[in-house]
mmCIF file of C-alpha atoms in Angstrom:
data_model
loop_
_atom_site.group_PDB
_atom_site.id
_atom_site.type_symbol
_atom_site.label_atom_id
_atom_site.label_comp_id
_atom_site.label_asym_id
_atom_site.label_seq_id
_atom_site.Cartn_x
_atom_site.Cartn_y
_atom_site.Cartn_z
ATOM 1 C CA MET A 9 79.499 76.918 87.438
ATOM 2 C CA ILE A 10 76.985 79.674 86.864
ATOM 3 C CA GLN A 11 76.909 81.286 83.427
ATOM 4 C CA THR A 12 76.464 85.031 83.180
ATOM 5 C CA ASP A 13 75.387 86.871 80.048
ATOM 6 C CA GLU A 14 76.073 90.430 78.938
ATOM 7 C CA THR A 15 73.083 91.792 80.853
ATOM 8 C CA ASP A 16 74.270 90.156 84.088
ATOM 9 C CA GLU A 17 77.758 91.547 83.530
ATOM 10 C CA ALA A 18 76.430 95.069 82.881
ATOM 11 C CA ILE A 19 74.399 94.951 86.116
ATOM 12 C CA ILE A 20 77.390 93.629 88.097
ATOM 13 C CA ARG A 21 79.674 96.339 86.676
ATOM 14 C CA LEU A 22 77.376 99.096 87.972
ATOM 15 C CA LEU A 23 77.072 97.481 91.394
ATOM 16 C CA GLN A 24 80.830 96.982 91.673
ATOM 17 C CA VAL A 25 81.104 100.758 91.680
ATOM 18 C CA ASP A 26 78.116 101.438 93.924
ATOM 19 C CA GLY A 27 76.506 98.438 95.575
ATOM 20 C CA ARG A 28 73.709 100.615 96.961
ATOM 21 C CA MET A 29 72.451 101.742 93.566
ATOM 22 C CA SER A 30 68.714 101.021 93.521
ATOM 23 C CA ASN A 31 67.234 98.457 91.124
ATOM 24 C CA ARG A 32 65.307 101.331 89.580
ATOM 25 C CA GLU A 33 68.491 103.309 88.848
ATOM 26 C CA VAL A 34 70.276 100.204 87.473
ATOM 27 C CA ALA A 35 67.252 99.561 85.238
ATOM 28 C CA ARG A 36 67.204 103.158 84.050
ATOM 29 C CA GLN A 37 70.915 103.218 83.170
ATOM 30 C CA LEU A 38 70.784 99.934 81.272
ATOM 31 C CA ASP A 39 67.375 100.485 79.712
ATOM 32 C CA LEU A 40 65.916 97.390 81.368
ATOM 33 C CA SER A 41 62.780 96.885 83.439
ATOM 34 C CA GLU A 42 63.099 97.006 87.203
ATOM 35 C CA GLY A 43 61.658 93.468 87.330
ATOM 36 C CA THR A 44 64.439 92.166 85.088
ATOM 37 C CA VAL A 45 67.108 93.704 87.314
ATOM 38 C CA ARG A 46 65.444 92.267 90.431
ATOM 39 C CA GLN A 47 65.226 88.766 88.911
ATOM 40 C CA ARG A 48 68.808 88.827 87.654
ATOM 41 C CA LEU A 49 70.155 89.952 91.014
ATOM 42 C CA LYS A 50 68.101 87.323 92.818
ATOM 43 C CA ARG A 51 69.573 84.579 90.637
ATOM 44 C CA LEU A 52 73.137 85.913 90.893
ATOM 45 C CA GLN A 53 72.923 86.056 94.670
ATOM 46 C CA GLU A 54 71.145 82.735 95.137
ATOM 47 C CA THR A 55 73.753 80.919 93.054
ATOM 48 C CA LYS A 56 76.470 82.751 95.013
ATOM 49 C CA ALA A 57 78.001 84.211 91.883
ATOM 50 C CA ILE A 58 77.914 87.570 93.671
ATOM 51 C CA ARG A 59 77.399 88.946 97.152
ATOM 52 C CA LEU A 60 75.923 92.414 97.576
ATOM 53 C CA GLY A 61 77.045 93.677 100.910
ATOM 54 C CA ALA A 62 79.239 95.869 103.025
ATOM 55 C CA VAL A 63 82.984 95.416 103.226
ATOM 56 C CA VAL A 64 84.609 97.143 106.181
ATOM 57 C CA ASP A 65 88.236 98.045 106.680
ATOM 58 C CA ALA A 66 89.534 95.856 109.504
ATOM 59 C CA VAL A 67 91.877 98.550 110.821
ATOM 60 C CA ARG A 68 89.267 101.303 110.707
ATOM 61 C CA ILE A 69 86.830 99.309 112.841
ATOM 62 C CA GLY A 70 89.505 98.697 115.430
ATOM 63 C CA LEU A 71 90.995 95.379 114.328
ATOM 64 C CA THR A 72 94.404 96.962 114.116
ATOM 65 C CA PHE A 73 96.563 93.879 114.554
ATOM 66 C CA SER A 74 96.629 90.912 112.194
ATOM 67 C CA CYS A 75 98.760 87.844 111.887
ATOM 68 C CA TYR A 76 99.211 85.061 109.350
ATOM 69 C CA LEU A 77 99.620 81.693 111.033
ATOM 70 C CA GLN A 78 101.141 78.791 109.146
ATOM 71 C CA ILE A 79 100.422 75.679 111.110
ATOM 72 C CA VAL A 80 101.435 72.046 110.978
ATOM 73 C CA ALA A 81 98.648 69.877 112.384
ATOM 74 C CA ALA A 82 98.670 66.108 112.820
ATOM 75 C CA ALA A 83 97.021 64.777 109.648
ATOM 76 C CA PRO A 84 94.313 62.652 111.358
ATOM 77 C CA LYS A 85 93.202 65.690 113.393
ATOM 78 C CA LEU A 86 93.563 68.288 110.623
ATOM 79 C CA ARG A 87 89.869 68.895 109.938
ATOM 80 C CA LYS A 88 88.998 69.017 113.622
ATOM 81 C CA VAL A 89 91.794 71.509 114.306
ATOM 82 C CA ALA A 90 90.665 73.644 111.338
ATOM 83 C CA LYS A 91 87.081 73.634 112.584
ATOM 84 C CA THR A 92 88.110 74.535 116.141
ATOM 85 C CA ILE A 93 90.160 77.499 114.894
ATOM 86 C CA ALA A 94 87.389 78.595 112.503
ATOM 87 C CA GLU A 95 85.037 78.886 115.460
ATOM 88 C CA LEU A 96 87.243 81.524 117.087
ATOM 89 C CA GLU A 97 85.840 85.031 116.653
ATOM 90 C CA ALA A 98 89.331 86.304 115.769
ATOM 91 C CA ALA A 99 89.785 83.937 112.810
ATOM 92 C CA ALA A 100 89.138 85.784 109.551
ATOM 93 C CA PHE A 101 90.457 83.040 107.286
ATOM 94 C CA VAL A 102 91.107 79.346 107.800
ATOM 95 C CA GLY A 103 92.296 77.204 104.919
ATOM 96 C CA ILE A 104 93.533 73.638 104.673
ATOM 97 C CA THR A 105 96.620 73.649 102.474
ATOM 98 C CA LEU A 106 99.069 71.391 100.740
ATOM 99 C CA GLY A 107 102.685 72.336 101.332
ATOM 100 C CA GLU A 108 105.161 72.795 104.139
ATOM 101 C CA HIS A 109 102.229 73.623 106.460
ATOM 102 C CA ASN A 110 98.763 72.133 106.229
ATOM 103 C CA LEU A 111 96.782 75.038 107.709
ATOM 104 C CA ILE A 112 96.897 78.738 106.948
ATOM 105 C CA VAL A 113 95.016 81.086 109.240
ATOM 106 C CA MET A 114 94.549 84.837 109.449
ATOM 107 C CA VAL A 115 93.699 86.237 112.865
ATOM 108 C CA ASN A 116 92.677 89.812 113.702
ATOM 109 C CA ALA A 117 92.690 91.528 117.078
ATOM 110 C CA ARG A 118 92.211 94.927 118.665
ATOM 111 C CA ALA A 119 95.458 94.815 120.617
ATOM 112 C CA ARG A 120 98.825 93.156 120.183
ATOM 113 C CA ASP A 121 98.421 91.434 123.560
ATOM 114 C CA ASP A 122 95.127 89.946 122.393
ATOM 115 C CA LEU A 123 96.798 88.650 119.248
ATOM 116 C CA ALA A 124 99.518 86.932 121.268
ATOM 117 C CA ASN A 125 96.970 85.493 123.697
ATOM 118 C CA ILE A 126 94.826 84.099 120.881
ATOM 119 C CA ILE A 127 97.838 82.416 119.288
ATOM 120 C CA GLN A 128 99.487 81.160 122.462
ATOM 121 C CA ASN A 129 96.486 80.339 124.671
ATOM 122 C CA GLN A 130 93.777 79.426 122.181
ATOM 123 C CA ILE A 131 95.417 78.031 119.049
ATOM 124 C CA THR A 132 98.763 76.485 120.003
ATOM 125 C CA PRO A 133 97.266 74.274 122.773
ATOM 126 C CA ILE A 134 94.601 72.733 120.463
ATOM 127 C CA ASP A 135 95.007 68.961 120.383
ATOM 128 C CA GLY A 136 96.679 68.054 117.099
ATOM 129 C CA VAL A 137 98.567 71.329 116.582
ATOM 130 C CA LEU A 138 102.231 70.405 116.210
ATOM 131 C CA HIS A 139 103.842 73.654 115.113
ATOM 132 C CA VAL A 140 102.799 77.287 114.613
ATOM 133 C CA ASP A 141 104.698 79.855 112.578
ATOM 134 C CA ALA A 142 103.358 83.373 113.133
ATOM 135 C CA PHE A 143 103.898 86.274 110.738
ATOM 136 C CA GLU A 144 102.535 89.562 112.029
ATOM 137 C CA LEU A 145 101.105 91.771 109.316
ATOM 138 C CA ILE A 146 102.879 95.076 108.752
ATOM 139 C CA SER A 147 100.925 96.396 105.773
ATOM 140 C CA ASN A 148 98.945 95.399 102.718
ATOM 141 C CA TYR A 149 100.239 96.195 99.256
ATOM 142 C CA LYS A 150 97.158 94.724 97.626
ATOM 143 C CA HIS A 151 93.855 93.294 98.750
ATOM 144 C CA ARG A 152 91.207 92.303 96.200
ATOM 145 C CA TYR A 153 88.100 92.211 98.358
ATOM 146 C CA ASP A 154 85.947 92.497 95.220
ATOM 147 C CA ILE A 155 86.809 88.956 94.116
ATOM 148 C CA VAL A 156 86.378 86.468 96.943
ATOM 149 C CA ARG A 157 85.201 83.001 97.694
ATOM 150 C CA ILE A 158 81.460 83.197 98.425
ATOM 151 C CA ARG A 159 80.284 80.136 100.326
ATOM 152 C CA MET B 28 97.284 102.826 111.783
ATOM 153 C CA ARG B 29 96.414 106.019 109.983
ATOM 154 C CA SER B 30 96.809 109.378 111.612
ATOM 155 C CA ASP B 31 94.287 111.077 109.334
ATOM 156 C CA SER B 32 91.443 108.822 110.497
ATOM 157 C CA ARG B 33 88.307 110.776 111.212
ATOM 158 C CA PRO B 34 86.801 109.504 114.452
ATOM 159 C CA LEU B 35 83.495 107.717 114.016
ATOM 160 C CA ASP B 36 80.516 108.899 116.051
ATOM 161 C CA ASP B 37 77.474 106.934 117.269
ATOM 162 C CA LEU B 38 75.518 107.533 114.065
ATOM 163 C CA ASP B 39 78.446 106.302 111.921
ATOM 164 C CA ASN B 40 78.738 103.170 114.037
ATOM 165 C CA ALA B 41 74.985 102.560 113.829
ATOM 166 C CA ILE B 42 75.070 102.933 110.045
ATOM 167 C CA ILE B 43 78.059 100.558 109.827
ATOM 168 C CA ALA B 44 76.178 97.932 111.845
ATOM 169 C CA GLU B 45 73.048 98.325 109.688
ATOM 170 C CA LEU B 46 74.956 98.067 106.406
ATOM 171 C CA ARG B 47 76.914 95.036 107.614
ATOM 172 C CA ALA B 48 73.569 93.341 108.304
ATOM 173 C CA ASP B 49 72.005 94.473 105.014
ATOM 174 C CA GLY B 50 74.126 96.396 102.528
ATOM 175 C CA ARG B 51 71.094 97.461 100.500
ATOM 176 C CA VAL B 52 68.861 98.775 103.305
ATOM 177 C CA PRO B 53 67.222 101.976 101.917
ATOM 178 C CA ASN B 54 68.386 105.368 103.206
ATOM 179 C CA LYS B 55 64.756 106.168 103.975
ATOM 180 C CA MET B 56 64.475 103.325 106.500
ATOM 181 C CA LEU B 57 67.709 104.335 108.215
ATOM 182 C CA ALA B 58 66.597 107.973 108.325
ATOM 183 C CA GLU B 59 63.322 107.032 110.028
ATOM 184 C CA LYS B 60 64.996 104.680 112.492
ATOM 185 C CA TYR B 61 67.692 107.153 113.586
ATOM 186 C CA LYS B 62 65.481 110.264 113.296
ATOM 187 C CA VAL B 63 67.716 112.137 110.878
ATOM 188 C CA SER B 64 67.173 113.240 107.276
ATOM 189 C CA GLU B 65 67.749 110.976 104.283
ATOM 190 C CA ALA B 66 70.369 113.473 103.101
ATOM 191 C CA THR B 67 72.275 112.999 106.360
ATOM 192 C CA ILE B 68 72.258 109.212 105.925
ATOM 193 C CA SER B 69 73.355 109.568 102.323
ATOM 194 C CA SER B 70 76.216 111.929 103.129
ATOM 195 C CA ARG B 71 77.380 109.751 106.044
ATOM 196 C CA ILE B 72 77.501 106.660 103.815
ATOM 197 C CA HIS B 73 79.477 108.583 101.186
ATOM 198 C CA ALA B 74 81.872 109.860 103.838
ATOM 199 C CA LEU B 75 82.425 106.304 105.148
ATOM 200 C CA ALA B 76 83.254 105.148 101.620
ATOM 201 C CA ASP B 77 85.472 108.138 100.833
ATOM 202 C CA SER B 78 87.484 107.626 104.018
ATOM 203 C CA ASN B 79 87.852 103.883 103.304
ATOM 204 C CA VAL B 80 85.927 102.696 106.343
ATOM 205 C CA LEU B 81 83.105 100.868 104.605
ATOM 206 C CA ARG B 82 82.000 100.263 101.067
ATOM 207 C CA VAL B 83 78.936 98.477 99.738
ATOM 208 C CA ILE B 84 79.837 96.699 96.521
ATOM 209 C CA ALA B 85 79.052 93.641 94.454
ATOM 210 C CA GLN B 86 81.687 91.032 95.303
ATOM 211 C CA ARG B 87 82.240 88.276 92.755
ATOM 212 C CA ASP B 88 82.925 84.628 93.474
ATOM 213 C CA VAL B 89 86.352 83.411 92.338
ATOM 214 C CA ARG B 90 85.064 80.017 91.295
ATOM 215 C CA ALA B 91 82.147 81.501 89.347
ATOM 216 C CA LEU B 92 84.826 83.433 87.445
ATOM 217 C CA GLY B 93 86.632 80.180 86.634
ATOM 218 C CA TYR B 94 89.416 80.314 89.203
ATOM 219 C CA ASP B 95 89.581 76.821 90.667
ATOM 220 C CA PHE B 96 93.041 77.119 92.202
ATOM 221 C CA MET B 97 93.980 79.222 95.185
ATOM 222 C CA GLY B 98 97.109 79.250 97.227
ATOM 223 C CA PHE B 99 99.527 81.179 99.376
ATOM 224 C CA ALA B 100 103.050 82.094 98.356
ATOM 225 C CA ASN B 101 105.757 82.809 100.896
ATOM 226 C CA ILE B 102 108.007 85.129 98.926
ATOM 227 C CA PHE B 103 111.667 85.555 99.873
ATOM 228 C CA VAL B 104 113.395 88.707 98.691
ATOM 229 C CA SER B 105 117.000 89.804 98.440
ATOM 230 C CA GLY B 106 119.144 92.362 96.623
ATOM 231 C CA ARG B 107 116.376 94.835 95.800
ATOM 232 C CA PRO B 108 114.210 97.146 97.939
ATOM 233 C CA LEU B 109 111.116 95.324 99.189
ATOM 234 C CA ARG B 110 108.802 98.110 98.068
ATOM 235 C CA ASP B 111 110.043 97.874 94.463
ATOM 236 C CA VAL B 112 109.630 94.104 94.423
ATOM 237 C CA ALA B 113 106.126 94.470 95.902
ATOM 238 C CA ARG B 114 105.208 97.056 93.281
ATOM 239 C CA ASP B 115 106.021 94.520 90.545
ATOM 240 C CA ILE B 116 104.193 91.667 92.271
ATOM 241 C CA VAL B 117 100.904 93.563 92.678
ATOM 242 C CA LYS B 118 100.780 94.090 88.910
ATOM 243 C CA ILE B 119 100.159 90.369 88.448
ATOM 244 C CA GLU B 120 96.416 89.963 87.906
ATOM 245 C CA GLU B 121 96.361 86.566 89.664
ATOM 246 C CA VAL B 122 97.750 88.056 92.893
ATOM 247 C CA ALA B 123 94.642 88.496 95.056
ATOM 248 C CA SER B 124 96.478 89.983 98.012
ATOM 249 C CA LEU B 125 100.009 90.871 98.991
ATOM 250 C CA SER B 126 101.008 91.551 102.573
ATOM 251 C CA ARG B 127 104.241 92.623 104.161
ATOM 252 C CA VAL B 128 104.841 90.570 107.282
ATOM 253 C CA MET B 129 107.284 90.587 110.173
ATOM 254 C CA GLY B 130 109.935 87.983 109.572
ATOM 255 C CA ASP B 131 111.360 85.965 106.726
ATOM 256 C CA PRO B 132 109.604 85.613 104.252
ATOM 257 C CA PRO B 133 108.892 89.353 104.213
ATOM 258 C CA LEU B 134 105.973 88.938 101.800
ATOM 259 C CA ILE B 135 102.985 86.601 101.738
ATOM 260 C CA ALA B 136 100.707 86.622 98.688
ATOM 261 C CA GLN B 137 97.399 84.973 97.991
ATOM 262 C CA LEU B 138 97.189 83.720 94.413
ATOM 263 C CA LYS B 139 94.450 82.422 92.177
ATOM 264 C CA GLY B 140 94.629 80.374 88.999
ATOM 265 C CA ARG B 141 92.204 78.971 86.451
ATOM 266 C CA ALA B 142 93.784 75.559 85.994
ATOM 267 C CA ARG B 143 96.846 73.635 87.085
ATOM 268 C CA HIS B 144 99.062 74.760 84.209
ATOM 269 C CA HIS B 145 97.851 78.355 84.572
ATOM 270 C CA PHE B 146 98.555 78.343 88.308
ATOM 271 C CA LEU B 147 102.030 76.915 87.648
ATOM 272 C CA SER B 148 102.791 79.571 85.036
ATOM 273 C CA VAL B 149 101.796 82.344 87.477
ATOM 274 C CA ILE B 150 104.297 81.003 90.010
ATOM 275 C CA ALA B 151 107.096 79.877 87.713
ATOM 276 C CA GLU B 152 106.926 82.443 84.917
ATOM 277 C CA GLN B 153 105.488 85.570 86.525
ATOM 278 C CA LEU B 154 106.152 85.644 90.270
ATOM 279 C CA SER B 155 109.501 83.842 90.381
ATOM 280 C CA THR B 156 111.049 85.841 87.551
ATOM 281 C CA ILE B 157 110.579 89.228 89.255
ATOM 282 C CA ARG B 158 113.970 90.742 90.051
ATOM 283 C CA GLY B 159 114.671 90.482 93.783
ATOM 284 C CA VAL B 160 112.475 87.412 94.326
ATOM 285 C CA THR B 161 114.890 84.689 95.398
ATOM 286 C CA ARG B 162 112.484 81.929 96.365
ATOM 287 C CA VAL B 163 108.756 81.190 96.379
ATOM 288 C CA ASN B 164 107.397 78.630 98.820
ATOM 289 C CA MET B 165 103.857 77.585 97.884
ATOM 290 C CA HIS B 166 100.889 76.322 99.831
ATOM 291 C CA LEU B 167 97.998 75.149 97.681
ATOM 292 C CA THR B 168 94.596 75.754 99.281
ATOM 293 C CA LEU B 169 92.652 72.484 99.346
ATOM 294 C CA GLU B 170 89.664 73.617 101.378
ATOM 295 C CA ILE B 171 88.495 76.930 102.804
ATOM 296 C CA VAL B 172 87.016 76.419 106.251
ATOM 297 C CA ARG B 173 86.372 80.078 107.041
ATOM 298 C CA PHE B 174 86.649 83.269 105.000
ATOM 299 C CA ASN B 175 85.323 86.559 106.401
ATOM 300 C CA ILE B 176 84.751 88.301 103.105
ATOM 301 C CA ASP B 177 83.198 91.350 104.738
ATOM 302 C CA LEU B 178 86.597 92.361 106.138
ATOM 303 C CA GLY B 179 89.103 93.993 103.866
ATOM 304 C CA ALA B 180 91.989 96.387 103.548
ATOM 305 C CA LEU B 181 90.172 99.215 101.797
ATOM 306 C CA GLU B 182 93.234 101.386 101.610
ATOM 307 C CA PRO B 183 96.255 99.356 100.567
ATOM 308 C CA GLU B 184 99.653 101.098 100.443
#
C-alpha cells in the first residue's frame, strides 16, 4: 500500500476540488516548487493511489437507463462468465461476489429496450449463467465517485 | 431524467471527449484545436461542471486509503418512508453508493470497510440498526473484473 505524506495530501485536496488546476497554481498555493508537484503527482498516479481525470454523469451523456444484475453462475465457469460480461460495452461494473449470488453487474443503456435486450439476449444466454435477478435503477441517493477502485 | 438539462452542443461534446481522453489537457490546446478563445473553453468547462455533466477531479483509490473490503447490501425496508431510511443510510461514511431500485429490495448499497471486524460493524451496528431497515442481505466483493470509474451520478437526489 502506498504511503502518502502531508504534502501529498495537500496536493490531492486541491485537485479533489479542481482536477484541472495547473501544477504551477498548486505549487503557488502550497508554496512548493512546480517540479515537486509534478514529481509527487507522477508517483501518485503511477502507483494508482489517485487518478486525475474526467468523471461524466451517465444520465447526462445519454445513458439514461441502468440496472443492477445479481447473477448466479455455475462455479466452474464463474470467471469466464464474468470476463464475457465485462467485455460488453454496456457493463459499467462487474464483480465476483460471495453471497446469495456470485456475480454483481451494473449495466447502462440509452433506451429501456436496449437494457432489456442486453440482459435477455447477451447476458442470460451466456454458458454458465444459471439465474439472473434484475433491479432497474430508479435513482441514486449517494454516489462517491471520488473514492473508487483504480486498477 | 432532468427537465432542466441544458442541451449540449457540438463544442460541449468535443470538450467532453477531449477531457475524457485527458482530463488535464490545457485550455490553450483545446482553444487552438477548436478555433475558439481560451476564455470560451474555460467557461464551457465550468458550465459542464456546474450543470453536473462532467467534472475533472482527483479520484482516490479505496485500497490505497486502507479499505480492503467491499460489498453490496440488498436492503429491505418496511414501516418507514423509503426516503427517510435512505437519508439515514447515506450518512454512513462507509456507504459508497446507495441506489433506489425497482423491486424488493428497494435499496442496494455499495459498502467499504477497512478490515473484517470493521466491515461487520458497519453492517451489524450501523446499517441494520437504522429504523425501517428490516433485513440486510450481503454480497462480499471478492474480485472486481470491471469498474468504469469515469462514469458517475454527479447529481444524486
